[in-house]
């Protein structure tokens, strides 16, 4: 396990683009491809010619998306048929080059397996109205899935006990980090982007200064030598290059000197960078844009679904649709371990799953969608007596078995409401946190909404799915007891323990630990 002084690397940000539309000229469009990547951002793309385009493509390093055995589920479409995008952003602490060794320190770790010391899941909503980000502390303890290294065919068996999450990267590459996230959260991941220390510095230099705030003078360097070396005066300072890397790596000096404070500092930096880049003032110089495009493509390792500048550009076009005020940064709710694991954290029961479920179900973490109803289809429903409905008992949870007889009970409720063709399906009982109605095609959407209305299920919980051949009602863990279905507003609230930070919050300022002031 790495010494705490390593302070893991953190990718600083990604594709960003000014609000005005790019000129039609292909040459100009390519110059506008400033920084397609890293954190939650938004830019355009290009190349001053085919050869330069090929050069940028050649800069990108590519790896397999997932190395796990478990196939990730398909996304469930919203009422309008749209699906979300999930991108895992990974910061590697690799000391595999002279430049990374100079930036990372800790000589005893040179040449060791890299660690995924920064892990952030970026969720772009299906309707492209908002972005949610979930950070997982590198000290999180969890079960590792089986992973097979695609380069050596070495098999890393599933762990029998808890392992620190940042070790996933050393089990075959970023594809194992993706598999580990899916194992824990059940969130389908579409892409990953990975960056190392030197990549962070080059990107931060190309982006330019980003303002950050501390509430006291800070020098992240203790008597024991632990710390990133960051030294700033109280107040707001514009940082870039190696100083930006120090900020993103700082653990000793922020809050309680743990990885949790570091995650908050990363969120502040990323939000600030998004605001700066969206002003457009940094993107008017073609030379700087070229530098940014070069830095971005040279800094990244991506999955094979993002293996060209064109694909990164298309992704950036989608990301830029969400306004800054609808970006929400969070940290996975957690609790400290005890005994020998006192310096580690575990997902907080209830709150962590609540956050993961909201991302899985495409519920915005800023709470704004709670007041917005899903569109009602224009497809007219058939008479209730003619609508076949298959009812599943999906009430099981990690802690509880399925509630006995729930499918039959809800089937009878449907029959009492006139759905005489309702039946039970005992073959499909995959647990669901929330009750929902699934339908396979647009011509059955009206029928599915009629089923939901009859039972008091919100239309937002009616979704199109390729996993069903007809209308299926999954009775979830939120309806384990007899009685009418009640949709709880609390189910759409981001837990306070997730420490949500809005992208427009310009007042964020890191608290400096008293032991690291000067």
Short mmCIF file of C-alpha atoms in Angstrom, two decimals:
data_model
loop_
_atom_site.label_atom_id
_atom_site.label_comp_id
_atom_site.label_asym_id
_atom_site.label_seq_id
_atom_site.Cartn_x
_atom_site.Cartn_y
_atom_site.Cartn_z
CA UNK A 1 0.00 0.00 0.00
CA UNK A 2 1.34 3.45 -0.92
CA UNK A 3 2.49 5.91 1.73
CA UNK A 4 0.05 8.71 2.38
CA UNK A 5 2.62 11.17 1.08
CA UNK A 6 1.96 10.06 -2.46
CA UNK A 7 -1.14 12.24 -2.50
CA UNK A 8 -2.55 10.59 -5.70
CA UNK A 9 -2.91 12.48 -8.95
CA UNK A 10 -6.10 14.12 -10.13
CA UNK A 11 -7.19 14.92 -13.63
CA UNK A 12 -7.98 18.60 -13.72
CA UNK A 13 -10.65 18.99 -16.29
CA UNK A 14 -11.65 18.41 -19.78
CA UNK A 15 -13.28 19.47 -22.91
CA UNK A 16 -14.41 23.03 -22.69
CA UNK A 17 -15.84 25.33 -25.26
CA UNK A 18 -17.01 28.94 -25.43
CA UNK A 19 -20.72 29.52 -25.68
CA UNK A 20 -20.67 30.98 -29.20
CA UNK A 21 -20.81 28.52 -32.08
CA UNK A 22 -17.59 27.58 -33.87
CA UNK A 23 -17.00 28.98 -37.40
CA UNK A 24 -17.95 26.70 -40.25
CA UNK A 25 -14.42 26.46 -41.59
CA UNK A 26 -13.03 22.97 -40.97
CA UNK A 27 -9.64 24.47 -40.19
CA UNK A 28 -11.12 26.82 -37.61
CA UNK A 29 -13.32 24.10 -36.08
CA UNK A 30 -10.27 21.99 -35.53
CA UNK A 31 -8.39 24.76 -33.83
CA UNK A 32 -11.38 25.10 -31.53
CA UNK A 33 -10.87 21.58 -30.26
CA UNK A 34 -9.21 22.85 -27.21
CA UNK A 35 -9.15 20.29 -24.51
CA UNK A 36 -11.54 17.48 -24.94
CA UNK A 37 -11.33 15.63 -21.65
CA UNK A 38 -10.97 15.25 -18.22
CA UNK A 39 -13.45 16.27 -15.77
CA UNK A 40 -16.79 17.43 -16.78
CA UNK A 41 -16.45 19.92 -19.29
CA UNK A 42 -17.03 21.00 -22.67
CA UNK A 43 -15.08 21.97 -25.76
CA UNK A 44 -14.90 21.56 -29.45
CA UNK A 45 -12.38 19.81 -31.70
CA UNK A 46 -10.45 19.71 -34.83
CA UNK A 47 -7.11 19.64 -36.58
CA UNK A 48 -5.56 22.07 -39.00
CA UNK A 49 -5.48 19.34 -41.57
CA UNK A 50 -5.74 15.61 -41.99
CA UNK A 51 -2.16 14.96 -40.92
CA UNK A 52 -2.57 16.98 -37.76
CA UNK A 53 -5.84 15.17 -37.09
CA UNK A 54 -4.00 11.85 -37.41
CA UNK A 55 -1.27 13.17 -35.15
CA UNK A 56 -3.78 14.03 -32.40
CA UNK A 57 -5.41 10.62 -32.77
CA UNK A 58 -2.00 9.00 -32.44
CA UNK A 59 -1.42 10.85 -29.17
CA UNK A 60 -4.32 9.04 -27.52
CA UNK A 61 -3.58 5.81 -25.65
CA UNK A 62 -6.36 3.21 -25.72
CA UNK A 63 -7.39 0.40 -23.35
CA UNK A 64 -10.34 -1.98 -22.94
CA UNK A 65 -13.44 -0.47 -21.30
CA UNK A 66 -13.98 -3.23 -18.74
CA UNK A 67 -11.94 -6.25 -17.67
CA UNK A 68 -14.62 -7.83 -15.50
CA UNK A 69 -16.72 -10.89 -16.27
CA UNK A 70 -20.02 -9.20 -15.45
CA UNK A 71 -21.75 -7.69 -18.48
CA UNK A 72 -22.93 -4.16 -17.79
CA UNK A 73 -26.67 -3.61 -18.18
CA UNK A 74 -28.07 -1.48 -20.96
CA UNK A 75 -29.30 1.98 -20.06
CA UNK A 76 -33.01 2.45 -19.46
CA UNK A 77 -34.38 5.19 -21.68
CA UNK A 78 -36.43 8.06 -20.28
CA UNK A 79 -39.98 8.81 -21.40
CA UNK A 80 -38.63 10.61 -24.47
CA UNK A 81 -36.44 7.63 -25.47
CA UNK A 82 -33.17 9.33 -24.42
CA UNK A 83 -30.37 7.61 -22.51
CA UNK A 84 -27.70 9.01 -20.16
CA UNK A 85 -23.90 8.90 -20.49
CA UNK A 86 -21.56 7.80 -17.69
CA UNK A 87 -17.82 8.49 -17.87
CA UNK A 88 -15.33 7.32 -15.24
CA UNK A 89 -12.44 9.78 -14.78
CA UNK A 90 -9.32 8.16 -13.32
CA UNK A 91 -6.19 9.83 -11.96
CA UNK A 92 -3.20 7.47 -11.99
CA UNK A 93 -0.26 7.89 -9.62
CA UNK A 94 2.06 5.94 -11.96
CA UNK A 95 5.79 6.55 -11.40
CA UNK A 96 6.67 4.92 -14.71
CA UNK A 97 8.53 7.83 -16.30
CA UNK A 98 11.23 10.29 -15.21
CA UNK A 99 8.75 13.16 -15.38
CA UNK A 100 6.13 11.37 -13.25
CA UNK A 101 8.81 10.35 -10.73
CA UNK A 102 9.92 13.95 -10.39
CA UNK A 103 6.35 15.12 -9.84
CA UNK A 104 5.22 12.22 -7.65
CA UNK A 105 8.08 11.81 -5.20
CA UNK A 106 8.26 8.71 -2.96
CA UNK A 107 11.25 6.96 -4.57
CA UNK A 108 10.41 3.62 -3.00
CA UNK A 109 7.32 3.47 -5.22
CA UNK A 110 9.11 3.97 -8.54
CA UNK A 111 8.20 1.16 -10.93
CA UNK A 112 5.43 -0.19 -8.67
CA UNK A 113 1.95 -0.98 -10.01
CA UNK A 114 -0.02 2.27 -10.54
CA UNK A 115 -2.87 3.18 -8.22
CA UNK A 116 -6.20 4.77 -9.20
CA UNK A 117 -5.85 7.54 -6.63
CA UNK A 118 -8.59 9.68 -8.19
CA UNK A 119 -11.89 8.18 -9.26
CA UNK A 120 -14.82 10.35 -10.35
CA UNK A 121 -17.94 9.22 -12.14
CA UNK A 122 -19.38 11.87 -14.46
CA UNK A 123 -23.07 11.35 -15.25
CA UNK A 124 -24.64 13.33 -18.11
CA UNK A 125 -28.42 13.13 -17.85
CA UNK A 126 -30.47 11.56 -20.62
CA UNK A 127 -32.07 14.91 -21.48
CA UNK A 128 -28.64 16.62 -21.33
CA UNK A 129 -29.98 19.17 -18.83
CA UNK A 130 -27.55 18.41 -16.00
CA UNK A 131 -24.29 16.75 -14.94
CA UNK A 132 -23.72 14.84 -11.70
CA UNK A 133 -20.27 13.84 -10.44
CA UNK A 134 -19.58 11.25 -7.73
CA UNK A 135 -16.07 10.99 -6.25
CA UNK A 136 -14.98 7.81 -4.53
CA UNK A 137 -12.24 8.36 -1.91
CA UNK A 138 -9.11 6.39 -2.74
CA UNK A 139 -9.18 4.95 0.80
CA UNK A 140 -12.53 3.23 0.20
CA UNK A 141 -12.54 -0.46 1.10
CA UNK A 142 -14.60 -2.76 -1.12
CA UNK A 143 -14.73 -6.13 -2.88
CA UNK A 144 -12.77 -6.44 -6.13
CA UNK A 145 -14.21 -8.37 -9.08
CA UNK A 146 -12.25 -10.86 -11.15
CA UNK A 147 -10.20 -9.06 -13.84
CA UNK A 148 -8.08 -10.38 -16.70
CA UNK A 149 -5.17 -8.29 -17.98
CA UNK A 150 -5.67 -8.06 -21.78
CA UNK A 151 -1.92 -7.61 -22.40
CA UNK A 152 -0.59 -10.53 -20.37
CA UNK A 153 -3.74 -12.69 -19.92
CA UNK A 154 -2.98 -12.73 -16.20
CA UNK A 155 -6.12 -13.43 -14.18
CA UNK A 156 -6.70 -11.52 -10.95
CA UNK A 157 -9.31 -13.50 -9.00
CA UNK A 158 -12.13 -11.74 -7.20
CA UNK A 159 -11.10 -10.68 -3.71
CA UNK A 160 -12.47 -12.64 -0.77
CA UNK A 161 -12.21 -9.63 1.53
CA UNK A 162 -12.20 -5.86 1.25
CA UNK A 163 -9.43 -4.21 -0.75
CA UNK A 164 -8.58 -0.52 -1.07
CA UNK A 165 -10.27 0.77 -4.21
CA UNK A 166 -7.19 2.44 -5.73
CA UNK A 167 -5.56 -0.99 -6.18
CA UNK A 168 -7.99 -1.79 -9.00
CA UNK A 169 -5.75 -0.08 -11.57
CA UNK A 170 -2.92 -2.52 -10.87
CA UNK A 171 -5.18 -5.47 -11.68
CA UNK A 172 -4.91 -5.17 -15.46
CA UNK A 173 -5.51 -1.49 -16.10
CA UNK A 174 -8.34 1.06 -16.05
CA UNK A 175 -10.82 -1.57 -17.26
CA UNK A 176 -10.58 -3.20 -13.82
CA UNK A 177 -11.35 0.13 -12.15
CA UNK A 178 -14.46 0.32 -14.33
CA UNK A 179 -15.44 -3.24 -13.38
CA UNK A 180 -14.91 -2.43 -9.69
CA UNK A 181 -17.22 0.58 -9.89
CA UNK A 182 -19.89 -1.47 -11.61
CA UNK A 183 -19.59 -4.21 -9.01
CA UNK A 184 -20.19 -1.72 -6.19
CA UNK A 185 -22.70 0.70 -7.71
CA UNK A 186 -24.55 -1.12 -10.50
CA UNK A 187 -24.07 2.03 -12.62
CA UNK A 188 -23.45 1.28 -16.29
CA UNK A 189 -20.25 3.01 -17.43
CA UNK A 190 -19.96 4.01 -21.09
CA UNK A 191 -16.41 5.38 -21.19
CA UNK A 192 -13.33 6.12 -19.11
CA UNK A 193 -10.58 8.75 -19.30
CA UNK A 194 -7.32 8.35 -17.38
CA UNK A 195 -4.52 10.85 -16.76
CA UNK A 196 -1.21 10.75 -14.83
CA UNK A 197 0.85 13.39 -12.97
CA UNK A 198 2.65 14.82 -16.00
CA UNK A 199 -0.62 14.89 -17.92
CA UNK A 200 -2.24 16.98 -15.19
CA UNK A 201 0.62 19.51 -15.32
CA UNK A 202 0.56 19.81 -19.11
CA UNK A 203 -3.21 20.19 -19.15
CA UNK A 204 -3.19 22.74 -16.33
CA UNK A 205 -0.47 24.75 -18.11
CA UNK A 206 -2.44 24.71 -21.36
CA UNK A 207 -5.69 25.68 -19.65
CA UNK A 208 -4.05 28.56 -17.78
CA UNK A 209 -4.78 29.99 -14.34
CA UNK A 210 -7.75 28.74 -12.34
CA UNK A 211 -8.75 30.64 -9.16
CA UNK A 212 -8.95 28.66 -5.91
CA UNK A 213 -9.52 29.78 -2.32
CA UNK A 214 -8.12 28.86 1.13
CA UNK A 215 -9.30 30.32 4.43
CA UNK A 216 -5.74 30.61 5.83
CA UNK A 217 -2.12 30.48 4.66
CA UNK A 218 -1.27 26.87 3.78
CA UNK A 219 1.95 24.92 3.32
CA UNK A 220 1.26 21.24 2.71
CA UNK A 221 4.51 19.91 4.12
CA UNK A 222 4.78 18.41 7.60
CA UNK A 223 7.84 17.68 9.74
CA UNK A 224 7.57 14.06 8.67
CA UNK A 225 7.84 15.11 5.02
CA UNK A 226 4.22 14.33 4.22
CA UNK A 227 2.41 16.70 1.91
CA UNK A 228 2.13 17.91 -1.67
CA UNK A 229 4.29 20.99 -1.18
CA UNK A 230 1.41 23.38 -1.96
CA UNK A 231 2.07 26.85 -0.51
CA UNK A 232 -0.56 29.57 -0.84
CA UNK A 233 -1.59 32.71 0.98
CA UNK A 234 -5.04 33.13 2.51
CA UNK A 235 -7.71 34.11 0.01
CA UNK A 236 -8.03 33.47 -3.72
CA UNK A 237 -5.05 32.59 -5.93
CA UNK A 238 -4.92 31.68 -9.62
CA UNK A 239 -2.99 28.42 -10.03
CA UNK A 240 -1.75 26.42 -13.02
CA UNK A 241 0.85 23.84 -14.02
CA UNK A 242 2.70 22.08 -11.21
CA UNK A 243 0.97 24.22 -8.59
CA UNK A 244 -2.41 22.97 -9.89
CA UNK A 245 -1.15 19.39 -9.51
CA UNK A 246 -0.13 20.18 -5.93
CA UNK A 247 -3.62 21.51 -5.21
CA UNK A 248 -5.28 18.45 -6.67
CA UNK A 249 -2.98 16.12 -4.70
CA UNK A 250 -3.13 17.94 -1.36
CA UNK A 251 -4.30 15.80 1.50
CA UNK A 252 -2.19 17.07 4.39
CA UNK A 253 -3.35 20.63 5.05
CA UNK A 254 -7.00 20.48 4.01
CA UNK A 255 -9.82 19.79 6.48
CA UNK A 256 -8.90 16.73 8.62
CA UNK A 257 -5.85 15.71 6.55
CA UNK A 258 -7.72 12.86 4.85
CA UNK A 259 -8.69 11.98 1.31
CA UNK A 260 -12.14 13.45 1.96
CA UNK A 261 -10.75 16.98 2.13
CA UNK A 262 -8.75 16.35 -1.01
CA UNK A 263 -11.93 15.38 -2.88
CA UNK A 264 -13.54 18.67 -1.83
CA UNK A 265 -10.52 20.61 -3.11
CA UNK A 266 -10.71 18.77 -6.43
CA UNK A 267 -14.38 19.67 -6.76
CA UNK A 268 -13.63 23.34 -6.10
CA UNK A 269 -10.87 23.36 -8.73
CA UNK A 270 -12.96 21.61 -11.38
CA UNK A 271 -15.98 23.85 -10.91
CA UNK A 272 -13.74 26.92 -11.04
CA UNK A 273 -12.05 25.67 -14.20
CA UNK A 274 -15.38 25.07 -15.90
CA UNK A 275 -16.44 28.64 -15.12
CA UNK A 276 -13.15 30.03 -16.40
CA UNK A 277 -13.20 28.07 -19.64
CA UNK A 278 -16.82 28.84 -20.34
CA UNK A 279 -16.04 32.53 -20.22
CA UNK A 280 -14.22 31.91 -23.50
CA UNK A 281 -11.40 34.34 -22.71
CA UNK A 282 -8.81 31.55 -22.68
CA UNK A 283 -9.89 30.17 -26.04
CA UNK A 284 -9.40 33.08 -28.42
CA UNK A 285 -5.72 32.52 -29.24
CA UNK A 286 -5.26 29.81 -31.94
CA UNK A 287 -1.79 29.02 -30.63
CA UNK A 288 -3.09 28.39 -27.13
CA UNK A 289 -5.89 26.26 -28.53
CA UNK A 290 -3.35 24.15 -30.40
CA UNK A 291 -1.33 23.75 -27.19
CA UNK A 292 -4.45 22.71 -25.33
CA UNK A 293 -5.44 20.15 -27.98
CA UNK A 294 -1.91 18.74 -27.96
CA UNK A 295 -1.82 18.55 -24.17
CA UNK A 296 -5.24 16.96 -23.92
CA UNK A 297 -4.65 14.16 -26.40
CA UNK A 298 -1.11 13.48 -25.12
CA UNK A 299 -2.30 13.34 -21.51
CA UNK A 300 -5.09 10.82 -21.91
CA UNK A 301 -5.64 7.11 -21.90
CA UNK A 302 -9.20 6.34 -23.07
CA UNK A 303 -11.36 3.33 -23.79
CA UNK A 304 -11.61 2.16 -27.39
CA UNK A 305 -15.00 3.79 -27.75
CA UNK A 306 -13.24 7.19 -27.51
CA UNK A 307 -10.24 6.37 -29.69
CA UNK A 308 -10.38 9.37 -32.05
CA UNK A 309 -10.54 13.14 -31.78
CA UNK A 310 -13.87 13.02 -33.63
CA UNK A 311 -15.40 10.80 -30.93
CA UNK A 312 -14.05 13.04 -28.20
CA UNK A 313 -15.49 16.03 -30.02
CA UNK A 314 -18.91 14.38 -30.27
CA UNK A 315 -18.78 13.63 -26.55
CA UNK A 316 -17.79 17.22 -25.81
CA UNK A 317 -20.74 18.46 -27.87
CA UNK A 318 -23.04 16.45 -25.61
CA UNK A 319 -21.34 17.57 -22.38
CA UNK A 320 -21.52 21.26 -23.21
CA UNK A 321 -25.34 21.13 -23.32
CA UNK A 322 -25.55 21.09 -19.51
CA UNK A 323 -25.21 24.60 -18.00
CA UNK A 324 -22.68 25.26 -15.24
CA UNK A 325 -25.46 25.85 -12.74
CA UNK A 326 -26.71 22.29 -13.28
CA UNK A 327 -23.35 20.65 -12.45
CA UNK A 328 -23.35 18.96 -9.03
CA UNK A 329 -20.18 17.59 -7.43
CA UNK A 330 -20.53 14.99 -4.67
CA UNK A 331 -18.45 12.54 -2.64
CA UNK A 332 -19.66 9.01 -1.96
CA UNK A 333 -21.19 9.02 1.56
CA UNK A 334 -18.83 7.09 3.80
CA UNK A 335 -17.93 6.06 7.32
CA UNK A 336 -14.51 5.47 8.86
CA UNK A 337 -13.34 1.96 9.62
CA UNK A 338 -12.22 0.83 13.05
CA UNK A 339 -9.17 -0.93 14.48
CA UNK A 340 -6.58 -1.69 11.83
CA UNK A 341 -8.84 -0.03 9.23
CA UNK A 342 -9.27 3.22 11.16
CA UNK A 343 -7.61 5.21 8.38
CA UNK A 344 -9.89 3.75 5.70
CA UNK A 345 -13.51 4.43 4.75
CA UNK A 346 -16.48 2.28 3.77
CA UNK A 347 -19.62 3.20 1.81
CA UNK A 348 -22.22 4.55 4.28
CA UNK A 349 -25.15 2.13 4.36
CA UNK A 350 -28.29 3.70 2.97
CA UNK A 351 -26.83 7.04 1.92
CA UNK A 352 -24.26 5.64 -0.54
CA UNK A 353 -26.84 3.39 -2.18
CA UNK A 354 -29.27 6.31 -2.33
CA UNK A 355 -26.69 8.33 -4.26
CA UNK A 356 -25.84 5.43 -6.57
CA UNK A 357 -29.53 4.74 -7.22
CA UNK A 358 -30.20 8.35 -8.13
CA UNK A 359 -27.42 8.18 -10.72
CA UNK A 360 -28.66 4.81 -12.01
CA UNK A 361 -32.17 6.18 -12.38
CA UNK A 362 -31.02 9.47 -13.88
CA UNK A 363 -32.36 11.62 -11.03
CA UNK A 364 -30.49 14.97 -10.95
CA UNK A 365 -28.52 15.55 -7.77
CA UNK A 366 -29.44 19.25 -7.65
CA UNK A 367 -33.07 18.37 -6.92
CA UNK A 368 -34.50 20.46 -9.74
CA UNK A 369 -36.06 17.56 -11.63
CA UNK A 370 -38.19 16.62 -8.61
CA UNK A 371 -40.64 19.36 -9.62
CA UNK A 372 -40.70 18.42 -13.28
CA UNK A 373 -43.07 15.76 -14.50
CA UNK A 374 -42.12 13.36 -17.26
CA UNK A 375 -44.03 13.97 -20.51
CA UNK A 376 -47.21 11.99 -20.92
CA UNK A 377 -47.32 10.05 -24.17
CA UNK A 378 -49.76 10.85 -26.95
CA UNK A 379 -50.16 7.12 -27.51
CA UNK A 380 -53.70 6.24 -26.43
CA UNK A 381 -54.02 3.35 -24.00
CA UNK A 382 -56.03 0.25 -24.88
CA UNK A 383 -59.00 -0.74 -22.68
CA UNK A 384 -57.67 -1.99 -19.34
CA UNK A 385 -59.18 -5.43 -19.88
CA UNK A 386 -57.07 -5.89 -23.01
CA UNK A 387 -53.68 -4.92 -21.54
CA UNK A 388 -51.46 -7.85 -20.49
CA UNK A 389 -49.16 -7.04 -17.55
CA UNK A 390 -46.44 -9.25 -16.11
CA UNK A 391 -45.78 -8.55 -12.41
CA UNK A 392 -42.37 -9.30 -10.87
CA UNK A 393 -41.33 -9.46 -7.23
CA UNK A 394 -38.22 -7.25 -7.19
CA UNK A 395 -38.43 -6.32 -3.51
CA UNK A 396 -35.19 -8.01 -2.46
CA UNK A 397 -32.28 -5.94 -1.16
CA UNK A 398 -28.67 -6.62 -0.14
CA UNK A 399 -29.90 -7.14 3.40
CA UNK A 400 -33.37 -8.66 2.87
CA UNK A 401 -34.82 -11.44 0.71
CA UNK A 402 -37.82 -10.66 -1.52
CA UNK A 403 -41.00 -9.96 0.48
CA UNK A 404 -43.12 -13.06 0.18
CA UNK A 405 -46.16 -12.92 -2.11
CA UNK A 406 -45.71 -9.34 -3.32
CA UNK A 407 -46.09 -10.11 -7.04
CA UNK A 408 -49.36 -11.94 -6.45
CA UNK A 409 -50.72 -9.20 -4.21
CA UNK A 410 -49.98 -6.44 -6.74
CA UNK A 411 -51.36 -8.60 -9.56
CA UNK A 412 -54.64 -8.79 -7.64
CA UNK A 413 -54.64 -5.00 -7.21
CA UNK A 414 -54.32 -4.66 -10.97
CA UNK A 415 -57.15 -7.11 -11.58
CA UNK A 416 -59.37 -5.16 -9.19
CA UNK A 417 -58.55 -2.07 -11.28
CA UNK A 418 -59.73 -3.86 -14.45
CA UNK A 419 -56.42 -5.28 -15.72
CA UNK A 420 -57.79 -8.82 -15.86
CA UNK A 421 -54.89 -10.06 -18.00
CA UNK A 422 -52.33 -9.34 -15.25
CA UNK A 423 -50.10 -12.31 -14.37
CA UNK A 424 -47.06 -12.99 -12.19
CA UNK A 425 -43.57 -13.72 -13.47
CA UNK A 426 -41.48 -15.79 -11.06
CA UNK A 427 -38.54 -16.10 -13.46
CA UNK A 428 -37.53 -12.44 -13.38
CA UNK A 429 -36.90 -11.21 -9.87
CA UNK A 430 -33.80 -9.03 -10.15
CA UNK A 431 -33.94 -6.59 -7.19
CA UNK A 432 -35.07 -3.02 -7.83
CA UNK A 433 -34.83 -0.23 -5.28
CA UNK A 434 -37.85 1.49 -6.72
CA UNK A 435 -41.07 0.18 -8.29
CA UNK A 436 -41.31 0.78 -12.03
CA UNK A 437 -43.21 -0.12 -15.18
CA UNK A 438 -41.21 -1.18 -18.24
CA UNK A 439 -42.37 -1.35 -21.86
CA UNK A 440 -40.51 -2.41 -25.04
CA UNK A 441 -41.78 -0.04 -27.75
CA UNK A 442 -43.53 3.28 -28.30
CA UNK A 443 -46.84 1.65 -29.23
CA UNK A 444 -47.13 0.27 -25.67
CA UNK A 445 -46.11 3.43 -23.82
CA UNK A 446 -49.72 4.55 -23.33
CA UNK A 447 -50.67 1.14 -21.93
CA UNK A 448 -47.67 1.23 -19.54
CA UNK A 449 -48.62 4.67 -18.27
CA UNK A 450 -52.19 3.48 -17.72
CA UNK A 451 -50.86 0.66 -15.52
CA UNK A 452 -48.79 3.13 -13.51
CA UNK A 453 -51.70 5.54 -13.09
CA UNK A 454 -53.97 2.78 -11.81
CA UNK A 455 -51.53 2.03 -8.97
CA UNK A 456 -50.40 5.58 -8.20
CA UNK A 457 -46.92 5.08 -9.63
CA UNK A 458 -45.41 8.34 -11.00
CA UNK A 459 -45.14 8.48 -14.79
CA UNK A 460 -41.41 9.24 -14.33
CA UNK A 461 -41.05 5.61 -13.22
CA UNK A 462 -42.40 4.33 -16.52
CA UNK A 463 -39.46 3.56 -18.80
CA UNK A 464 -38.75 2.01 -22.15
CA UNK A 465 -36.55 -1.08 -21.94
CA UNK A 466 -35.10 -3.57 -24.39
CA UNK A 467 -35.11 -6.18 -21.61
CA UNK A 468 -38.87 -6.80 -21.81
CA UNK A 469 -41.12 -8.08 -24.59
CA UNK A 470 -44.33 -6.69 -23.09
CA UNK A 471 -45.41 -4.52 -20.19
CA UNK A 472 -43.66 -5.56 -16.98
CA UNK A 473 -44.32 -4.18 -13.51
CA UNK A 474 -41.35 -4.60 -11.16
CA UNK A 475 -42.49 -4.29 -7.54
CA UNK A 476 -39.45 -2.74 -5.89
CA UNK A 477 -38.03 -2.55 -2.39
CA UNK A 478 -39.99 0.67 -1.83
CA UNK A 479 -43.25 -1.36 -1.87
CA UNK A 480 -42.52 -4.33 0.35
CA UNK A 481 -45.61 -3.78 2.49
CA UNK A 482 -49.34 -4.12 1.69
CA UNK A 483 -51.28 -0.99 0.93
CA UNK A 484 -51.29 1.65 -1.78
CA UNK A 485 -48.03 2.64 -3.42
CA UNK A 486 -46.59 5.88 -2.06
CA UNK A 487 -43.83 7.66 -3.91
CA UNK A 488 -41.58 9.30 -1.34
CA UNK A 489 -40.09 12.68 -2.21
CA UNK A 490 -37.11 11.76 -0.01
CA UNK A 491 -36.14 9.14 -2.55
CA UNK A 492 -35.12 11.92 -4.93
CA UNK A 493 -33.05 13.93 -2.43
CA UNK A 494 -29.27 13.85 -2.52
CA UNK A 495 -28.02 12.75 0.93
CA UNK A 496 -26.47 15.57 2.97
CA UNK A 497 -23.50 13.27 3.56
CA UNK A 498 -22.64 13.52 -0.16
CA UNK A 499 -21.50 17.16 0.41
CA UNK A 500 -22.98 18.45 -2.84
CA UNK A 501 -21.29 21.47 -4.46
CA UNK A 502 -22.96 23.39 -7.30
CA UNK A 503 -20.94 24.44 -10.32
CA UNK A 504 -21.90 28.10 -9.88
CA UNK A 505 -20.83 28.26 -6.22
CA UNK A 506 -18.13 30.91 -6.36
CA UNK A 507 -17.90 31.17 -2.57
CA UNK A 508 -16.32 27.77 -1.99
CA UNK A 509 -13.12 28.05 0.06
CA UNK A 510 -11.03 25.21 1.49
CA UNK A 511 -10.56 25.06 5.26
CA UNK A 512 -6.87 24.82 6.15
CA UNK A 513 -5.82 22.43 8.89
CA UNK A 514 -4.18 24.45 11.71
CA UNK A 515 -1.12 22.19 11.65
CA UNK A 516 -0.24 23.29 8.11
CA UNK A 517 -0.42 27.08 8.26
CA UNK A 518 2.42 29.57 8.07
#
